[in-house]
mmCIF file of C-alpha atoms in Angstrom:
data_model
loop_
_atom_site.group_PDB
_atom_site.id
_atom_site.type_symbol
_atom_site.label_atom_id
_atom_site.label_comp_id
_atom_site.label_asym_id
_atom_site.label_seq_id
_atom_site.Cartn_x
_atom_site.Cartn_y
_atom_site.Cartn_z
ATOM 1 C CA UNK A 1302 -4.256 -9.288 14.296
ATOM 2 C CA UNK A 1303 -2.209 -11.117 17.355
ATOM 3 C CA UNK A 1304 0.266 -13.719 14.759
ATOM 4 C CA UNK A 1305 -1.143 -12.689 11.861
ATOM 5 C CA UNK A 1306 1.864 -11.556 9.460
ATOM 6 C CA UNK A 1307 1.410 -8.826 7.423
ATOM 7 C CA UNK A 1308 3.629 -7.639 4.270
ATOM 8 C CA UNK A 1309 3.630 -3.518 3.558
ATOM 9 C CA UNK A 1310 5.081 -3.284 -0.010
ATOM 10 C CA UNK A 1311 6.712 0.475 -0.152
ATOM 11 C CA UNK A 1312 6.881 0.131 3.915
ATOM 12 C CA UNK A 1313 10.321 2.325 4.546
ATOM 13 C CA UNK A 1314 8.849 5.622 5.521
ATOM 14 C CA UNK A 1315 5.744 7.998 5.066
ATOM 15 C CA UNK A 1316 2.159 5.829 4.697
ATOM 16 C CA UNK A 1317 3.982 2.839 4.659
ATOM 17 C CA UNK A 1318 6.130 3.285 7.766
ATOM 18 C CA UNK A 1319 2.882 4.481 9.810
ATOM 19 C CA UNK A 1320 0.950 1.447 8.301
ATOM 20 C CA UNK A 1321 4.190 -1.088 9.715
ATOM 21 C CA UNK A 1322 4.390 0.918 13.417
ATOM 22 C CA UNK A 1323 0.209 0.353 13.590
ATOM 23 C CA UNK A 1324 -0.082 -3.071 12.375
ATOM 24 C CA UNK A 1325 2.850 -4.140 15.087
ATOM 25 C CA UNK A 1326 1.032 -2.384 17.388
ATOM 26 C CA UNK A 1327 -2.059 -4.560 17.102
ATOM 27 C CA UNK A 1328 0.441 -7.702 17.255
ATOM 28 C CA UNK A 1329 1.268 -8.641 13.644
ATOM 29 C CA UNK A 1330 4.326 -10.069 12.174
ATOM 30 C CA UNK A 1331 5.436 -7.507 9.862
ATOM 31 C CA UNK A 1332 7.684 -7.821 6.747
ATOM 32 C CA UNK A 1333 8.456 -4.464 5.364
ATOM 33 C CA UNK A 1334 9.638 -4.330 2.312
ATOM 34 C CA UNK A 1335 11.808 -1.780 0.723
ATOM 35 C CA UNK A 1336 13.253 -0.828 -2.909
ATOM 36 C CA UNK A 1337 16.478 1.506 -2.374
ATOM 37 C CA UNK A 1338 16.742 3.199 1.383
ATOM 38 C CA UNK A 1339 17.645 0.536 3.498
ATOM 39 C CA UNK A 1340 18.568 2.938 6.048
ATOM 40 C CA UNK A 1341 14.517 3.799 6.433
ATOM 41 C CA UNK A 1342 13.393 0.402 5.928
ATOM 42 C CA UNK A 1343 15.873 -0.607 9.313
ATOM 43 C CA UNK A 1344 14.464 2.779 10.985
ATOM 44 C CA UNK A 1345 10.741 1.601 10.444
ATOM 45 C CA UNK A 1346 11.869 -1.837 11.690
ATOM 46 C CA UNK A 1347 13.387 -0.427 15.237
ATOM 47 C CA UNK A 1348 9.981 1.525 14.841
ATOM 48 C CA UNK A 1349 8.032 -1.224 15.203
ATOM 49 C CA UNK A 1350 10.295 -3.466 17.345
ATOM 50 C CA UNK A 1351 8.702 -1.246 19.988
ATOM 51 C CA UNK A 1352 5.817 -3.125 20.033
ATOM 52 C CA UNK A 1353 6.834 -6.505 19.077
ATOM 53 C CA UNK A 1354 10.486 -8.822 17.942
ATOM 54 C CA UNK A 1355 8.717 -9.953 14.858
ATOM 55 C CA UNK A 1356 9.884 -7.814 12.692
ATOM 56 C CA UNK A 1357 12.109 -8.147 8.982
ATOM 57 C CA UNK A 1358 12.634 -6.231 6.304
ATOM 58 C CA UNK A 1359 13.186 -7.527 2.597
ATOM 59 C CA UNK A 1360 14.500 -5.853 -0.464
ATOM 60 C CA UNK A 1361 12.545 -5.890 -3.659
ATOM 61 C CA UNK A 1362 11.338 -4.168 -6.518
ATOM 62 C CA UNK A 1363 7.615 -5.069 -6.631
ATOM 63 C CA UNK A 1364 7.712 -4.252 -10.117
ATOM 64 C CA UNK A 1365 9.260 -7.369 -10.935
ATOM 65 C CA UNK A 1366 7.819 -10.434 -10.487
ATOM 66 C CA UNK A 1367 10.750 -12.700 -9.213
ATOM 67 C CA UNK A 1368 11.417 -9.958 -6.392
ATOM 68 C CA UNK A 1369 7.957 -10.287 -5.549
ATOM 69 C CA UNK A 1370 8.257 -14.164 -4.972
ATOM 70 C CA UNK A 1371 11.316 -13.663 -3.259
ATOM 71 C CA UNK A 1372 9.411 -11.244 -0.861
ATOM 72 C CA UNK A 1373 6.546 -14.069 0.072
ATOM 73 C CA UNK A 1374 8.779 -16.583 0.708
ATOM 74 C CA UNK A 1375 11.114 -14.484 3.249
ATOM 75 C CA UNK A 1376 8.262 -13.847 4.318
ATOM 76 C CA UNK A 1377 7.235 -17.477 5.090
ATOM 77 C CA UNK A 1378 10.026 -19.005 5.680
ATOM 78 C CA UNK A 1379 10.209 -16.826 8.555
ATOM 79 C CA UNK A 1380 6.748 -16.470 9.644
ATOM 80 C CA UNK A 1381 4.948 -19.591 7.941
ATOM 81 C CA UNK A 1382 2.249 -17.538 6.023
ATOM 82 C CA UNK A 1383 1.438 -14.280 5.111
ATOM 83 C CA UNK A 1384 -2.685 -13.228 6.199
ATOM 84 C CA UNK A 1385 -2.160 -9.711 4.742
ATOM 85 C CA UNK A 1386 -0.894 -7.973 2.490
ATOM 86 C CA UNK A 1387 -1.045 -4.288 1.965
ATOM 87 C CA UNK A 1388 0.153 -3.036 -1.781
ATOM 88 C CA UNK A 1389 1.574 0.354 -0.620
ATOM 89 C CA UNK A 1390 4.701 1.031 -3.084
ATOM 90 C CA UNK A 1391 4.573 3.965 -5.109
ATOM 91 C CA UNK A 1392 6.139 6.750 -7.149
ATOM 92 C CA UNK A 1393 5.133 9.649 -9.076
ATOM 93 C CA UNK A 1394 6.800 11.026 -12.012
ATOM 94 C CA UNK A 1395 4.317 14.168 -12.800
ATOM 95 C CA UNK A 1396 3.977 16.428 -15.603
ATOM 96 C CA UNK A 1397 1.858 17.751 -18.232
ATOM 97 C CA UNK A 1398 1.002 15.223 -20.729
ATOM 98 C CA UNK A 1399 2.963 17.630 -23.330
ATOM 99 C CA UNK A 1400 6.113 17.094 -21.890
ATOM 100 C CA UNK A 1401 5.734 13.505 -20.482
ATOM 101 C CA UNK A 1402 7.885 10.984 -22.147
ATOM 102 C CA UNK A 1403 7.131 7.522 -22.281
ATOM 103 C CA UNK A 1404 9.191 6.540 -19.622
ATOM 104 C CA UNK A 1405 7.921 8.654 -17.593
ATOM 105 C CA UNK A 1406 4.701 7.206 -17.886
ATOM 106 C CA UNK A 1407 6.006 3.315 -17.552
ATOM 107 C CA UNK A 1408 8.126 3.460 -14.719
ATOM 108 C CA UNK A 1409 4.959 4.794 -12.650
ATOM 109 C CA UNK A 1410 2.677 1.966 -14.106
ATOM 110 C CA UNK A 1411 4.774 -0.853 -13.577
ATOM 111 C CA UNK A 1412 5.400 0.136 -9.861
ATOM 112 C CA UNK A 1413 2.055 1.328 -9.021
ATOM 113 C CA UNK A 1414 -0.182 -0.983 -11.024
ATOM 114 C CA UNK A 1415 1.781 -3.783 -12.439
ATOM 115 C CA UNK A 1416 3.541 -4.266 -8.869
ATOM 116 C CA UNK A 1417 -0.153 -4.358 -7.101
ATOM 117 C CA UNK A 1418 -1.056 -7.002 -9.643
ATOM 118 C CA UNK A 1419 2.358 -8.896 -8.988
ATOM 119 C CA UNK A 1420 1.897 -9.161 -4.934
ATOM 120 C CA UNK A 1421 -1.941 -9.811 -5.269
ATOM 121 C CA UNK A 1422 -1.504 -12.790 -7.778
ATOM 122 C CA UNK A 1423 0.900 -14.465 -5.520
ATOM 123 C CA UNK A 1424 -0.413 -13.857 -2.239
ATOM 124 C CA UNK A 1425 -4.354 -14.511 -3.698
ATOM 125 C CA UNK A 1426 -2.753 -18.307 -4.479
ATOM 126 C CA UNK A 1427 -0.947 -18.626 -0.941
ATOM 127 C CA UNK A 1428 -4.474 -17.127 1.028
ATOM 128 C CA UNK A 1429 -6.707 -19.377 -1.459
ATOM 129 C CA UNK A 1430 -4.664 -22.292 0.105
ATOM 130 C CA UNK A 1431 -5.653 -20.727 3.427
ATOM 131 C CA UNK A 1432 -9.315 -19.909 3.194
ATOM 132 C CA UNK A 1433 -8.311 -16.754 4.309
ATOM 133 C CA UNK A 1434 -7.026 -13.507 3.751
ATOM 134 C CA UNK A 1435 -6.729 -9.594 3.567
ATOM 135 C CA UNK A 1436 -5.636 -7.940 1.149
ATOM 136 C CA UNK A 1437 -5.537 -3.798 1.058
ATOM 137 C CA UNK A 1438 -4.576 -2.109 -1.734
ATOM 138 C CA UNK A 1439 -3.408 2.021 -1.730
ATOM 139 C CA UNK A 1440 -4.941 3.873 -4.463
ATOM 140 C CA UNK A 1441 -5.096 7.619 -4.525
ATOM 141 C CA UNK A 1442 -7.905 9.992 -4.542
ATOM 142 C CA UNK A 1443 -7.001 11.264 -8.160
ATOM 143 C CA UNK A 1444 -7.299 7.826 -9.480
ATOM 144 C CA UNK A 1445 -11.210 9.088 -8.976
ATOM 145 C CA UNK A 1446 -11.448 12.828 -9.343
ATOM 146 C CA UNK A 1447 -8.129 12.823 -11.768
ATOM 147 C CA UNK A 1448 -5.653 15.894 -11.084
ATOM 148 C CA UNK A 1449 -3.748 18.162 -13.799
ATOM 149 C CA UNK A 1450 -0.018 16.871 -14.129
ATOM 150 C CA UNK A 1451 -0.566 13.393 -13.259
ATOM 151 C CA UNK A 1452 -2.184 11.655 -15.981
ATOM 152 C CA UNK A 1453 -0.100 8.729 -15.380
ATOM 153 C CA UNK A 1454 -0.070 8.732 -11.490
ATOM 154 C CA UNK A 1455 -4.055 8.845 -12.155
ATOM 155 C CA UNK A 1456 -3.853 5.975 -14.608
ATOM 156 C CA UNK A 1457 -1.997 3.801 -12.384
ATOM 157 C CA UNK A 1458 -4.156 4.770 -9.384
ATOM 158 C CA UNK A 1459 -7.250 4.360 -10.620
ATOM 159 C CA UNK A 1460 -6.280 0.795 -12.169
ATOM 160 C CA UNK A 1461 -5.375 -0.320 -8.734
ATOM 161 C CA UNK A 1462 -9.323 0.756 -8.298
ATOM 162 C CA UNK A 1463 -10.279 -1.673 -10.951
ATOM 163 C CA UNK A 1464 -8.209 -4.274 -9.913
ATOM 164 C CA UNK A 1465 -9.333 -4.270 -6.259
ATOM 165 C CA UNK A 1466 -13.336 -4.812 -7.181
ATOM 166 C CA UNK A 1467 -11.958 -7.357 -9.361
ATOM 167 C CA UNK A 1468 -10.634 -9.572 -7.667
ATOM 168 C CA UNK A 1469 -13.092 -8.857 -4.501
ATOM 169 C CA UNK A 1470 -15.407 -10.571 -6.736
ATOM 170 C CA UNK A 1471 -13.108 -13.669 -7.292
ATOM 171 C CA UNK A 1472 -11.990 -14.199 -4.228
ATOM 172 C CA UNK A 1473 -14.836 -13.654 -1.981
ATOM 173 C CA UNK A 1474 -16.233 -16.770 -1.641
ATOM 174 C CA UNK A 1475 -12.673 -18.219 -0.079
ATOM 175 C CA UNK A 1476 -12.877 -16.163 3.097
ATOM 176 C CA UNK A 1477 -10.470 -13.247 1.439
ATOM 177 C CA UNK A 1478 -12.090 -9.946 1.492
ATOM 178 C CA UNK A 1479 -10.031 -7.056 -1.078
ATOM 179 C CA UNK A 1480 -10.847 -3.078 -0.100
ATOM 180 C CA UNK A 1481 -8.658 -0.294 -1.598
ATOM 181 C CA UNK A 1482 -8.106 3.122 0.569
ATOM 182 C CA UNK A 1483 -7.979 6.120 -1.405
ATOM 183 C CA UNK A 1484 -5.897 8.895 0.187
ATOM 184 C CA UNK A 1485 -6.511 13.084 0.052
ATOM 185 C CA UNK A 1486 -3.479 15.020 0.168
ATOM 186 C CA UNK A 1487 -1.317 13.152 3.299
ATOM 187 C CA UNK A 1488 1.577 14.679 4.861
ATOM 188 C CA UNK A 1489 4.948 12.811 2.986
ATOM 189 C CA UNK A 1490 7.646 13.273 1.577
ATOM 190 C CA UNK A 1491 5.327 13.012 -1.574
ATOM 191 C CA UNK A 1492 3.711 15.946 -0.977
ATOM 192 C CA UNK A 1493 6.491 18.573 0.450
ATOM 193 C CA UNK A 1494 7.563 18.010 -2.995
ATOM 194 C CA UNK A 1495 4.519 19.719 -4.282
ATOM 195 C CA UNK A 1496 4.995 23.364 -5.224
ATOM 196 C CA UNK A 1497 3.125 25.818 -3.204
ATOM 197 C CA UNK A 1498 0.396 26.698 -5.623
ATOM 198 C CA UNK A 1499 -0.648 23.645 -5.542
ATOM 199 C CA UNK A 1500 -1.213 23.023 -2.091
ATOM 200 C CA UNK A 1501 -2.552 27.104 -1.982
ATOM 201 C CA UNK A 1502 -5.421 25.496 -3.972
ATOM 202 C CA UNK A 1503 -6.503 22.645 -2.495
ATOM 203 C CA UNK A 1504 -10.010 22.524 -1.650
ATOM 204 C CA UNK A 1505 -9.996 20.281 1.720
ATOM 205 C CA UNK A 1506 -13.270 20.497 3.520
ATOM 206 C CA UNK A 1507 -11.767 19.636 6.923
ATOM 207 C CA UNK A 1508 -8.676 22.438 5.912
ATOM 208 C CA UNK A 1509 -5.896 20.371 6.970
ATOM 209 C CA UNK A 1510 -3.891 18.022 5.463
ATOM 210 C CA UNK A 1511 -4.066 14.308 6.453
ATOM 211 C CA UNK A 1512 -1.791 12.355 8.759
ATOM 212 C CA UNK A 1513 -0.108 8.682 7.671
ATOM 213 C CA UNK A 1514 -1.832 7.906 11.099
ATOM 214 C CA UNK A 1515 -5.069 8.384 9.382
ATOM 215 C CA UNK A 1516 -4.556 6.084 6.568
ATOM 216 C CA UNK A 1517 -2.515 3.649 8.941
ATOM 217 C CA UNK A 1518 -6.468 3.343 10.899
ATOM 218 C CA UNK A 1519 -8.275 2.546 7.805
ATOM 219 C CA UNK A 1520 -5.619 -0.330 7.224
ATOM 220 C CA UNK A 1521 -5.975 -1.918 10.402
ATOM 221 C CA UNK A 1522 -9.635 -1.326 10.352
ATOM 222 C CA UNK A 1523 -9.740 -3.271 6.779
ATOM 223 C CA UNK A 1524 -7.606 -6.147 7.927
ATOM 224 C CA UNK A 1525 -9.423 -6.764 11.158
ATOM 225 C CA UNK A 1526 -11.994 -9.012 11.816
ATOM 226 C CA UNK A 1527 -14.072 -6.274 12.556
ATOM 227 C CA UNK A 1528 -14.290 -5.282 8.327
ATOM 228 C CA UNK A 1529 -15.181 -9.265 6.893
ATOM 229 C CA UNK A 1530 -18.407 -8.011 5.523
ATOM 230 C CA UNK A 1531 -16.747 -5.349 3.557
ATOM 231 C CA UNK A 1532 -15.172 -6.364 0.253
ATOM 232 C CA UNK A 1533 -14.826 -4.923 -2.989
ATOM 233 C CA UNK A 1534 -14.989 -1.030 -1.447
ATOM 234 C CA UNK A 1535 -13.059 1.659 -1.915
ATOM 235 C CA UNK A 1536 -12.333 3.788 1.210
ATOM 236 C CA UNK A 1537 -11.793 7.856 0.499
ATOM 237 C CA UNK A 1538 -9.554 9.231 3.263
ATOM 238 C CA UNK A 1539 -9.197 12.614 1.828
ATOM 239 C CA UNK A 1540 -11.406 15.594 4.799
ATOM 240 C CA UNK A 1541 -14.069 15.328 2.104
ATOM 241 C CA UNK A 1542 -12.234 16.015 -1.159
ATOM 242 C CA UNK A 1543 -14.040 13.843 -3.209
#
């Protein structure tokens, strides 16, 4: 990925920060961008700064679309194009369906899913231009085996699923491959929110939680020249939940 540039939507901290500190380790530009803690994003960026100077972060709410074309072109305008982009911004707002409001259920859509489609529609116009491109989305592993309390984290997840195979179809035949990675239970911030009984019953073949490490690997795998065969997949890094 020497000069490739890279953008990691979500990139501050947990997946996302792993996923920045890998992809500058196999010589991309990165641009991380960031919602609310810039504090984390700057961390991340002295993170990676240990393996190369082309670094930046950028503020935006992927959520909304002018933020998102702000994002691109920082991103060109400091790096000349963007090769890859990994849709790694999420939240979670979980809860029985009973007691879920609808705003609940919206704010978790519009980051998770309606952000994806936001970055990919930009960046699949700036890579069509390019005859070339990688683009990676994040889904979760109960946007395919669904889990009890997140009905909308599912919804969104499993849309990203959707929208990955897609657009692997449309874009395939300009040299731009589209792969989704589907993580287990990963240890974040995400998940030491997670009350006890819930990780008590997780049913993890390899009986250990995952590392952002792991999923950072299947990124850089995915937007290497090593995966342009592979389009239209979706990746499970879960210790053989699913």
């Amino acid at each position: 990925m020497q000069n490739k540039t890279v953008i990691v939507t979500g990139g501050s901290r947990g997946i996302g920060r792993a996923i920045c500190i890998d992809m500058a380790k196999n010589g991309a530009n990165v641009v991380i961008n960031y919602t609310s803690n810039e504090k984390e994003a700057i961390e991340t960026m002295n993170l990676c700064k240990k393996y190369t100077e082309k670094v930046i972060v950028v503020k935006g709410d992927v959520s909304k679309y002018a933020d998102c074309e702000n994002i691109l072109n920082v991103a060109i305008e400091n790096f000349g194009s963007v090769e890859i982009l990994v849709n790694n911004a999420g939240i979670t707002k979980d809860g029985l369906i009973i007691r879920m409001n609808e705003d609940d259920f919206t704010k978790v859509i519009n980051i998770n899913l309606k952000g994806s489609f936001n970055m990919m529609k930009l960046l699949s116009a700036h890579m069509i231009r390019k005859k070339y491109g990688r683009i990676i989305n994040i889904s979760s592993i109960v946007g395919i085996i669904g889990n009890a309390g997140q009905v909308n984290y599912s919804a969104s997840k499993a849309g990203v699923i959707g929208m990955t195979k897609s657009l692997a179809k449309e874009l395939a035949s300009r040299n731009i491959t589209v792969n989704a990675i589907a993580p287990g239970f990963i240890v974040t911030d995400m998940t030491k929110a997670l009350p006890d009984s819930v990780m008590e019953n997780l049913n993890i073949p390899v009986k250990r939680l995952g590392e952002a490490e792991d999923i950072a690997n299947a990124v850089c795998f995915l937007a290497s020249e090593k995966s342009s065969y592979i389009t239209g997949q979706v990746i499970s890094v879960d210790g053989g939940m699913s």
